[in-house]
Amino acid sequence: MSNDLNPLELEILRRISVAGPMPVSEYMALCLTEPEHGYYMTRDPIGARGDFITAPEVSQMFGELIGIWMAATWRLMGSPENVRLIELGPGRGTLMRDALRAANVMKGFVDAIVLHLVEINPILQTQQEKTLERVPVPVYWHQTLNDVPKGPAIIVANEFFDALPVDQAVKTANGWRERRVTVDSAGNFAYTIARDSILHFDNVLPSAVREAPEESIFEWRSDIPAIDLGRRVMDDGGAALVIDYGHAQSAVGDTFQAVGKHAYANPLAAPGNFDLTAHVDFEALARAVEAMGAKAHGPIDQATLLRRLGIETRAARLKANTPSERAIDAALIRLIGEGPHGMGHLFKAMAVAHPNLEKPPAFDK
Ligand code: SAH
C-alpha cells in the first residue's frame, strides 16, 4: 500500500487493527456510503463520462415502459385517488422523468401521484431536482424507504439492490466460514477466512447450495431492506418492481465486483473510488418479501419484461420520427439483447405485490 493512503483506507485500516478482519459487508458499506468519503456520497457516477451506464440512461424507452407499468398497476389497485410513487436510488432522475411523461396517457393517474425519492447521494439529489424540475407532481426526498409517509404505494428500484452490502462465505474442509477483509504482509487489503463457524448460518444457507464443492463462495445480504419492501406493499396494498442483475435461484459464485470508468477493477483496491456491487439473489429477495405476506412474481428476464410492455412497438414508433434510427436499434440491442453486452438476460425483473393484486402487468403470463 502506498504511503499516501486515502481517508477511507486509513479508516478501514484503523478498524481492522482494532477489531480484526472485517466482514465484506462492512467493507462495502464503508466504501459506498461512509458519510464523507464513500463512493456514493461524493459524485455522480452514472453516464458515458462516469463509471457505469444504466438502462434509463441507455434510452428513454426504458423509463417510458416503466411508466406504462406503473399506470397499469395503479388501475389494478382500483385507481386510488392518492398514490405514493416511490423510487429507490433514482440515479439522475431520468427513469422517473420518462415514466411520468408516458404515464400521462392514463387519465387521473398523474393527478393522483405524490413522488417520493429515496436517495442518499447529495450530488445525485441535486441532479434529480434538475431533471424533474418540470414534472407535474409534488416531489419529496428521503434517506430511507421507512421515512416515506404511509399510504398506497407503487415502488420502483432499478439497480438499487446490487449496491446494498453483501457478505461472503467460503466452503472449507471444516464447513462454511466467513470471508473477511484484512491487511496482508505487504500492507495491501486482502481476503482471509475466519476460523470460527458463522452464527445461525443454517438459516441463511439455501439447501440447494449446501453440498457445493470446497472453495465455493456463497453471498448473502441482510434481509432488512427486502422485509421493509414487503411490509410496505402489505401496509396499504400496492406493488413494487425490482430490476437488477442477478440470479433467479440462489447459487454459489463470487460476484462482488468493482467498476470504474466502464472497466472492472479489484474491489479491495482504492476504497471509495470504485462502484462496488454484487449480483442480486432474487430467490432470497422473494423469500424475505413473502415472509411479510407479500407475493413475489417472477423473476422474468429484462428482455421479457420490456417485450411484454411493448418495447418493439415503441422502438418502431420512435424510429418513424427520428433521423437516428441506428441509435434506437443500438439501444434496443443493449436493453433486450441476450449476448454478453446485452442487458436482456443478465438483468431480471421481479414484481412484489399485495396478494389482492393478482397479476401485476407483464407478470400475468
Ligand atoms: N436507478 C438509477 C441509479 C442506479 S445507481 C438508474 O437506473 O440509473 C444506485 C442508486 O442508488 C444511486 O442513485 C445511489 O446514490 C443510490 N443508493 C445507493 N445506496 C443507497 C442507499 N443505501 N440508500 C439510498 N440510496 C442509495
Tab-separated table of C-alpha atoms and ligand atoms in Angstrom:
chain	number	residue	atom	x	y	z
A	1	MET	CA	0.000	0.000	0.000
A	2	SER	CA	1.409	3.409	-0.876
A	3	ASN	CA	2.260	5.929	1.810
A	4	ASP	CA	-0.396	8.402	0.820
A	5	LEU	CA	-3.418	6.453	1.953
A	6	ASN	CA	-6.797	7.975	1.217
A	7	PRO	CA	-9.005	8.767	4.255
A	8	LEU	CA	-11.189	5.684	3.693
A	9	GLU	CA	-8.179	3.376	3.523
A	10	LEU	CA	-6.994	4.840	6.811
A	11	GLU	CA	-10.401	4.327	8.404
A	12	ILE	CA	-10.601	0.702	7.232
A	13	LEU	CA	-7.021	0.056	8.365
A	14	ARG	CA	-7.774	1.546	11.767
A	15	ARG	CA	-10.873	-0.602	12.175
A	16	ILE	CA	-9.041	-3.788	11.168
A	17	SER	CA	-6.214	-3.063	13.609
A	18	VAL	CA	-8.729	-2.657	16.433
A	19	ALA	CA	-11.338	-5.318	15.654
A	20	GLY	CA	-9.537	-7.763	13.337
A	21	PRO	CA	-10.547	-8.803	9.815
A	22	MET	CA	-13.680	-7.029	8.599
A	23	PRO	CA	-16.853	-8.599	7.128
A	24	VAL	CA	-17.166	-7.909	3.387
A	25	SER	CA	-20.486	-6.137	4.044
A	26	GLU	CA	-18.827	-3.677	6.429
A	27	TYR	CA	-16.056	-3.012	3.909
A	28	MET	CA	-18.603	-2.484	1.123
A	29	ALA	CA	-20.817	-0.214	3.240
A	30	LEU	CA	-17.826	1.957	4.201
A	31	CYS	CA	-16.601	2.189	0.606
A	32	LEU	CA	-20.022	3.158	-0.751
A	33	THR	CA	-21.774	5.156	1.937
A	34	GLU	CA	-19.285	6.398	4.560
A	35	PRO	CA	-20.749	9.907	5.016
A	36	GLU	CA	-17.705	11.937	3.954
A	37	HIS	CA	-15.672	9.790	1.596
A	38	GLY	CA	-17.983	6.972	0.436
A	39	TYR	CA	-18.275	6.475	-3.303
A	40	TYR	CA	-21.997	7.324	-3.367
A	41	MET	CA	-21.573	10.413	-1.174
A	42	THR	CA	-19.084	12.223	-3.353
A	43	ARG	CA	-20.003	12.026	-7.024
A	44	ASP	CA	-22.403	11.376	-9.875
A	45	PRO	CA	-21.096	8.040	-11.155
A	46	ILE	CA	-23.653	7.439	-13.915
A	47	GLY	CA	-23.377	8.065	-17.647
A	48	ALA	CA	-20.879	7.951	-20.505
A	49	ARG	CA	-18.415	10.176	-18.659
A	50	GLY	CA	-18.979	8.475	-15.301
A	51	ASP	CA	-18.221	4.948	-14.156
A	52	PHE	CA	-21.206	2.996	-15.451
A	53	ILE	CA	-24.355	3.378	-17.540
A	54	THR	CA	-27.816	2.177	-16.589
A	55	ALA	CA	-30.887	1.214	-18.609
A	56	PRO	CA	-32.750	4.542	-18.214
A	57	GLU	CA	-29.614	6.323	-19.473
A	58	VAL	CA	-29.367	3.987	-22.480
A	59	SER	CA	-32.740	5.045	-23.870
A	60	GLN	CA	-35.917	6.941	-22.984
A	61	MET	CA	-37.811	3.757	-23.917
A	62	PHE	CA	-36.863	2.117	-20.606
A	63	GLY	CA	-38.411	4.783	-18.356
A	64	GLU	CA	-41.422	5.161	-20.638
A	65	LEU	CA	-42.261	1.462	-20.413
A	66	ILE	CA	-41.862	1.516	-16.630
A	67	GLY	CA	-44.306	4.450	-16.681
A	68	ILE	CA	-46.812	2.263	-18.546
A	69	TRP	CA	-46.243	-0.477	-15.951
A	70	MET	CA	-46.912	1.970	-13.104
A	71	ALA	CA	-50.074	3.321	-14.693
A	72	ALA	CA	-51.437	-0.192	-15.307
A	73	THR	CA	-50.573	-1.160	-11.717
A	74	TRP	CA	-52.436	1.883	-10.399
A	75	ARG	CA	-55.520	0.777	-12.355
A	76	LEU	CA	-55.182	-2.721	-10.924
A	77	MET	CA	-55.082	-1.200	-7.429
A	78	GLY	CA	-58.506	0.315	-8.104
A	79	SER	CA	-57.231	3.739	-9.210
A	80	PRO	CA	-56.718	5.179	-5.702
A	81	GLU	CA	-57.176	8.935	-5.537
A	82	ASN	CA	-53.823	9.348	-3.808
A	83	VAL	CA	-50.823	7.177	-4.564
A	84	ARG	CA	-47.222	7.411	-3.426
A	85	LEU	CA	-44.862	6.760	-6.283
A	86	ILE	CA	-41.604	5.726	-4.661
A	87	GLU	CA	-38.260	5.221	-6.368
A	88	LEU	CA	-35.320	3.671	-4.518
A	89	GLY	CA	-31.961	5.001	-5.737
A	90	PRO	CA	-33.227	7.199	-8.602
A	91	GLY	CA	-29.783	7.981	-10.038
A	92	ARG	CA	-30.030	11.034	-12.299
A	93	GLY	CA	-33.862	11.069	-12.191
A	94	THR	CA	-34.093	10.028	-15.828
A	95	LEU	CA	-36.301	6.960	-15.332
A	96	MET	CA	-38.954	8.964	-13.455
A	97	ARG	CA	-38.949	11.849	-15.918
A	98	ASP	CA	-39.529	9.480	-18.856
A	99	ALA	CA	-42.005	7.380	-16.856
A	100	LEU	CA	-44.153	10.357	-15.852
A	101	ARG	CA	-44.276	11.611	-19.437
A	102	ALA	CA	-45.506	8.218	-20.639
A	103	ALA	CA	-47.890	7.734	-17.692
A	104	ASN	CA	-49.685	10.905	-18.703
A	105	VAL	CA	-51.744	8.841	-21.135
A	106	MET	CA	-53.721	7.337	-18.276
A	107	LYS	CA	-56.306	9.830	-17.201
A	108	GLY	CA	-56.276	10.544	-13.500
A	109	PHE	CA	-53.053	8.704	-12.702
A	110	VAL	CA	-50.682	11.667	-12.757
A	111	ASP	CA	-53.156	13.737	-10.703
A	112	ALA	CA	-53.092	11.054	-8.002
A	113	ILE	CA	-49.295	10.946	-7.661
A	114	VAL	CA	-47.001	12.292	-4.989
A	115	LEU	CA	-43.430	11.322	-5.881
A	116	HIS	CA	-41.064	10.148	-3.133
A	117	LEU	CA	-37.400	9.613	-3.973
A	118	VAL	CA	-35.173	7.619	-1.625
A	119	GLU	CA	-31.617	8.834	-2.189
A	120	ILE	CA	-28.531	9.207	-0.013
A	121	ASN	CA	-26.237	10.833	-2.584
A	122	PRO	CA	-26.450	14.648	-2.276
A	123	ILE	CA	-24.923	15.199	-5.714
A	124	LEU	CA	-27.418	12.881	-7.388
A	125	GLN	CA	-30.246	14.530	-5.444
A	126	THR	CA	-29.264	17.881	-6.966
A	127	GLN	CA	-29.220	16.243	-10.395
A	128	GLN	CA	-32.664	14.705	-9.737
A	129	GLU	CA	-34.036	18.143	-8.781
A	130	LYS	CA	-32.830	19.447	-12.124
A	131	THR	CA	-34.105	16.543	-14.213
A	132	LEU	CA	-37.506	16.599	-12.513
A	133	GLU	CA	-37.918	20.375	-12.421
A	134	ARG	CA	-40.914	20.369	-14.723
A	135	VAL	CA	-42.779	17.216	-13.704
A	136	PRO	CA	-46.426	17.906	-12.873
A	137	VAL	CA	-46.350	16.192	-9.458
A	138	PRO	CA	-45.041	17.131	-5.982
A	139	VAL	CA	-41.603	15.616	-5.219
A	140	TYR	CA	-40.083	14.773	-1.824
A	141	TRP	CA	-36.708	13.255	-0.916
A	142	HIS	CA	-35.950	10.762	1.878
A	143	GLN	CA	-32.968	8.865	3.238
A	144	THR	CA	-34.776	5.533	3.653
A	145	LEU	CA	-37.966	3.817	2.496
A	146	ASN	CA	-39.267	3.829	6.065
A	147	ASP	CA	-39.252	7.650	6.048
A	148	VAL	CA	-41.847	7.791	3.246
A	149	PRO	CA	-45.350	8.501	4.672
A	150	LYS	CA	-47.739	5.564	4.752
A	151	GLY	CA	-50.418	5.034	2.113
A	152	PRO	CA	-50.987	3.096	-1.113
A	153	ALA	CA	-47.660	2.863	-2.931
A	154	ILE	CA	-46.081	1.896	-6.232
A	155	ILE	CA	-42.363	1.332	-5.813
A	156	VAL	CA	-39.626	1.089	-8.430
A	157	ALA	CA	-35.998	0.056	-7.845
A	158	ASN	CA	-33.638	-0.199	-10.801
A	159	GLU	CA	-30.041	-1.178	-9.968
A	160	PHE	CA	-30.602	-0.406	-6.283
A	161	PHE	CA	-30.346	-3.759	-4.505
A	162	ASP	CA	-26.994	-4.634	-6.133
A	163	ALA	CA	-25.446	-1.655	-4.302
A	164	LEU	CA	-26.521	-2.901	-0.869
A	165	PRO	CA	-23.783	-4.542	1.226
A	166	VAL	CA	-23.161	-8.245	0.714
A	167	ASP	CA	-21.422	-10.856	2.878
A	168	GLN	CA	-19.448	-13.831	1.614
A	169	ALA	CA	-18.772	-17.320	2.954
A	170	VAL	CA	-16.261	-19.862	1.662
A	171	LYS	CA	-16.785	-23.622	1.831
A	172	THR	CA	-13.764	-25.132	3.603
A	173	ALA	CA	-12.878	-28.671	4.658
A	174	ASN	CA	-14.450	-27.789	8.016
A	175	GLY	CA	-17.622	-26.301	6.573
A	176	TRP	CA	-18.644	-22.760	5.650
A	177	ARG	CA	-16.522	-19.932	7.010
A	178	GLU	CA	-16.874	-16.187	6.583
A	179	ARG	CA	-14.620	-14.390	4.113
A	180	ARG	CA	-13.232	-11.195	5.597
A	181	VAL	CA	-11.027	-8.293	4.558
A	182	THR	CA	-7.633	-7.967	6.243
A	183	VAL	CA	-4.209	-6.446	5.563
A	184	ASP	CA	-1.512	-8.746	4.129
A	185	SER	CA	2.222	-8.700	4.891
A	186	ALA	CA	2.832	-6.235	2.032
A	187	GLY	CA	0.314	-3.853	3.609
A	188	ASN	CA	-2.426	-4.383	0.993
A	189	PHE	CA	-6.037	-5.255	1.669
A	190	ALA	CA	-6.581	-8.975	1.077
A	191	TYR	CA	-9.168	-11.647	1.816
A	192	THR	CA	-8.834	-14.001	4.718
A	193	ILE	CA	-11.043	-16.771	6.056
A	194	ALA	CA	-12.417	-16.586	9.582
A	195	ARG	CA	-11.638	-19.517	11.850
A	196	ASP	CA	-14.968	-19.856	13.626
A	197	SER	CA	-18.218	-21.037	12.078
A	198	ILE	CA	-20.878	-18.455	11.190
A	199	LEU	CA	-23.638	-17.888	13.717
A	200	HIS	CA	-27.101	-19.072	12.544
A	201	PHE	CA	-25.713	-19.792	9.081
A	202	ASP	CA	-28.163	-22.666	8.616
A	203	ASN	CA	-30.926	-20.067	8.412
A	204	VAL	CA	-29.098	-18.234	5.642
A	205	LEU	CA	-27.722	-21.055	3.504
A	206	PRO	CA	-30.270	-22.429	0.997
A	207	SER	CA	-30.434	-26.220	0.796
A	208	ALA	CA	-29.563	-26.128	-2.928
A	209	VAL	CA	-26.029	-24.875	-2.240
A	210	ARG	CA	-25.274	-26.875	0.898
A	211	GLU	CA	-23.401	-29.591	-0.964
A	212	ALA	CA	-21.306	-27.176	-3.061
A	213	PRO	CA	-17.647	-28.223	-3.542
A	214	GLU	CA	-14.858	-26.829	-1.372
A	215	GLU	CA	-13.732	-23.284	-2.162
A	216	SER	CA	-17.197	-22.347	-3.397
A	217	ILE	CA	-18.304	-18.879	-2.361
A	218	PHE	CA	-21.828	-18.048	-1.222
A	219	GLU	CA	-23.083	-14.464	-0.952
A	220	TRP	CA	-25.943	-13.114	1.107
A	221	ARG	CA	-27.364	-9.777	2.148
A	222	SER	CA	-29.246	-8.521	5.153
A	223	ASP	CA	-32.964	-9.274	4.663
A	224	ILE	CA	-33.987	-5.953	6.190
A	225	PRO	CA	-34.361	-3.846	3.007
A	226	ALA	CA	-36.443	-6.618	1.389
A	227	ILE	CA	-38.539	-7.005	4.540
A	228	ASP	CA	-39.196	-3.245	4.539
A	229	LEU	CA	-40.258	-3.501	0.891
A	230	GLY	CA	-42.586	-6.429	1.613
A	231	ARG	CA	-44.101	-4.682	4.631
A	232	ARG	CA	-44.662	-1.567	2.570
A	233	VAL	CA	-46.725	-3.258	-0.150
A	234	MET	CA	-48.693	-5.095	2.559
A	235	ASP	CA	-49.460	-1.979	4.605
A	236	ASP	CA	-51.810	-0.328	2.191
A	237	GLY	CA	-51.922	-2.538	-0.851
A	238	GLY	CA	-49.551	-1.779	-3.641
A	239	ALA	CA	-46.746	-3.179	-5.704
A	240	ALA	CA	-43.050	-2.871	-6.371
A	241	LEU	CA	-40.944	-3.535	-9.450
A	242	VAL	CA	-37.354	-4.553	-8.745
A	243	ILE	CA	-34.950	-4.717	-11.692
A	244	ASP	CA	-31.321	-5.708	-11.302
A	245	TYR	CA	-28.617	-8.064	-12.443
A	246	GLY	CA	-28.662	-11.280	-10.573
A	247	HIS	CA	-29.799	-14.859	-10.477
A	248	ALA	CA	-33.302	-16.266	-10.214
A	249	GLN	CA	-32.172	-19.096	-7.909
A	250	SER	CA	-29.704	-18.920	-5.049
A	251	ALA	CA	-26.335	-20.177	-6.267
A	252	VAL	CA	-22.648	-20.156	-5.383
A	253	GLY	CA	-20.224	-17.754	-7.079
A	254	ASP	CA	-18.131	-14.687	-6.347
A	255	THR	CA	-19.913	-11.711	-7.937
A	256	PHE	CA	-18.503	-8.979	-5.686
A	257	GLN	CA	-17.027	-6.545	-8.188
A	258	ALA	CA	-15.657	-3.048	-8.659
A	259	VAL	CA	-16.331	-0.888	-11.702
A	260	GLY	CA	-14.748	2.424	-12.605
A	261	LYS	CA	-14.692	4.249	-15.948
A	262	HIS	CA	-16.664	1.374	-17.509
A	263	ALA	CA	-13.974	-1.230	-16.639
A	264	TYR	CA	-13.655	-3.867	-13.909
A	265	ALA	CA	-11.210	-3.308	-11.058
A	266	ASN	CA	-10.095	-5.088	-7.885
A	267	PRO	CA	-12.735	-4.390	-5.204
A	268	LEU	CA	-10.061	-4.264	-2.497
A	269	ALA	CA	-8.008	-1.581	-4.280
A	270	ALA	CA	-8.657	2.152	-3.882
A	271	PRO	CA	-11.639	2.084	-1.476
A	272	GLY	CA	-14.187	4.794	-2.224
A	273	ASN	CA	-13.026	5.295	-5.799
A	274	PHE	CA	-14.934	2.462	-7.479
A	275	ASP	CA	-18.529	1.380	-7.553
A	276	LEU	CA	-18.906	-1.890	-5.648
A	277	THR	CA	-21.760	-4.255	-6.413
A	278	ALA	CA	-22.786	-7.883	-6.197
A	279	HIS	CA	-25.494	-9.794	-8.043
A	280	VAL	CA	-28.953	-9.845	-6.523
A	281	ASP	CA	-30.186	-13.230	-5.265
A	282	PHE	CA	-33.834	-12.990	-6.340
A	283	GLU	CA	-34.738	-16.207	-4.532
A	284	ALA	CA	-33.575	-14.683	-1.239
A	285	LEU	CA	-35.435	-11.465	-2.054
A	286	ALA	CA	-38.637	-13.417	-2.756
A	287	ARG	CA	-38.313	-15.353	0.499
A	288	ALA	CA	-37.964	-12.138	2.522
A	289	VAL	CA	-40.920	-10.310	0.971
A	290	GLU	CA	-43.105	-13.421	1.212
A	291	ALA	CA	-42.274	-13.682	4.917
A	292	MET	CA	-44.126	-10.367	5.212
A	293	GLY	CA	-47.170	-11.785	3.404
A	294	ALA	CA	-46.472	-10.142	0.059
A	295	LYS	CA	-46.379	-12.157	-3.148
A	296	ALA	CA	-43.282	-12.288	-5.369
A	297	HIS	CA	-43.920	-12.616	-9.122
A	298	GLY	CA	-41.137	-13.753	-11.431
A	299	PRO	CA	-38.325	-13.005	-11.799
A	300	ILE	CA	-38.528	-12.708	-15.551
A	301	ASP	CA	-35.720	-11.557	-17.846
A	302	GLN	CA	-35.497	-7.830	-18.535
A	303	ALA	CA	-35.955	-8.726	-22.218
A	304	THR	CA	-39.256	-10.458	-21.412
A	305	LEU	CA	-40.446	-7.584	-19.233
A	306	LEU	CA	-39.718	-4.948	-21.875
A	307	ARG	CA	-41.176	-7.024	-24.725
A	308	ARG	CA	-44.403	-7.602	-22.804
A	309	LEU	CA	-44.610	-3.876	-22.108
A	310	GLY	CA	-44.279	-3.229	-25.848
A	311	ILE	CA	-40.690	-2.120	-26.447
A	312	GLU	CA	-40.659	-3.253	-30.070
A	313	THR	CA	-43.724	-1.193	-30.973
A	314	ARG	CA	-42.303	1.776	-29.075
A	315	ALA	CA	-38.979	1.473	-30.905
A	316	ALA	CA	-40.725	1.319	-34.289
A	317	ARG	CA	-42.722	4.451	-33.478
A	318	LEU	CA	-39.601	6.336	-32.355
A	319	LYS	CA	-37.759	5.253	-35.486
A	320	ALA	CA	-40.506	6.641	-37.673
A	321	ASN	CA	-39.983	10.058	-36.067
A	322	THR	CA	-36.216	10.360	-35.904
A	323	PRO	CA	-33.241	10.618	-38.234
A	324	SER	CA	-31.114	8.442	-35.890
A	325	GLU	CA	-32.713	5.058	-36.479
A	326	ARG	CA	-29.427	3.325	-35.790
A	327	ALA	CA	-29.225	4.781	-32.284
A	328	ILE	CA	-32.616	3.274	-31.481
A	329	ASP	CA	-31.616	-0.110	-32.849
A	330	ALA	CA	-28.434	0.029	-30.763
A	331	ALA	CA	-30.411	0.905	-27.621
A	332	LEU	CA	-32.834	-1.934	-28.318
A	333	ILE	CA	-29.965	-4.409	-28.616
A	334	ARG	CA	-28.446	-3.123	-25.380
A	335	LEU	CA	-31.709	-3.291	-23.407
A	336	ILE	CA	-33.093	-6.619	-24.606
A	337	GLY	CA	-30.070	-8.289	-26.243
A	338	GLU	CA	-29.081	-11.601	-24.714
A	339	GLY	CA	-25.396	-11.618	-25.679
A	340	PRO	CA	-22.526	-10.599	-23.385
A	341	HIS	CA	-23.142	-6.862	-23.943
A	342	GLY	CA	-26.902	-7.063	-23.699
A	343	MET	CA	-28.873	-6.493	-20.512
A	344	GLY	CA	-31.794	-8.633	-21.691
A	345	HIS	CA	-30.914	-11.877	-19.960
A	346	LEU	CA	-28.434	-10.750	-17.293
A	347	PHE	CA	-30.983	-8.353	-15.791
A	348	LYS	CA	-34.098	-9.730	-14.138
A	349	ALA	CA	-37.343	-8.145	-13.021
A	350	MET	CA	-39.436	-9.176	-10.043
A	351	ALA	CA	-42.779	-7.740	-9.013
A	352	VAL	CA	-43.688	-7.722	-5.337
A	353	ALA	CA	-47.370	-7.184	-4.747
A	354	HIS	CA	-50.138	-7.289	-2.202
A	355	PRO	CA	-51.839	-10.700	-2.668
A	356	ASN	CA	-55.091	-8.927	-3.707
A	357	LEU	CA	-53.304	-7.657	-6.791
A	358	GLU	CA	-53.389	-10.939	-8.558
A	359	LYS	CA	-51.363	-10.400	-11.667
A	360	PRO	CA	-49.105	-7.375	-11.919
A	361	PRO	CA	-48.729	-6.101	-15.505
A	362	ALA	CA	-46.184	-8.131	-17.550
A	363	PHE	CA	-46.166	-10.868	-14.896
A	364	ASP	CA	-49.523	-12.299	-15.939
A	365	LYS	CA	-48.361	-14.953	-18.410
B	1	SAH	N1	-31.772	3.728	-10.578
B	1	SAH	C1	-30.751	4.575	-11.170
B	1	SAH	C2	-29.429	4.583	-10.423
B	1	SAH	C3	-28.782	3.276	-10.087
B	1	SAH	S1	-27.266	3.515	-9.188
B	1	SAH	C4	-30.556	4.192	-12.626
B	1	SAH	O1	-31.044	3.150	-13.032
B	1	SAH	O2	-29.908	4.950	-13.343
B	1	SAH	C5	-27.743	3.291	-7.498
B	1	SAH	C6	-28.563	4.408	-6.913
B	1	SAH	O3	-28.879	4.087	-5.552
B	1	SAH	C7	-27.888	5.777	-6.846
B	1	SAH	O4	-28.864	6.771	-7.003
B	1	SAH	C8	-27.308	5.772	-5.427
B	1	SAH	O5	-26.946	7.044	-4.970
B	1	SAH	C9	-28.430	5.119	-4.671
B	1	SAH	N2	-28.072	4.453	-3.416
B	1	SAH	C10	-27.049	3.575	-3.220
B	1	SAH	N3	-27.080	3.080	-1.962
B	1	SAH	C11	-28.167	3.635	-1.364
B	1	SAH	C12	-28.753	3.507	-0.060
B	1	SAH	N4	-28.203	2.717	0.857
B	1	SAH	N5	-29.875	4.215	0.203
B	1	SAH	C13	-30.438	5.025	-0.733
B	1	SAH	N6	-29.928	5.182	-1.985
B	1	SAH	C14	-28.806	4.503	-2.291
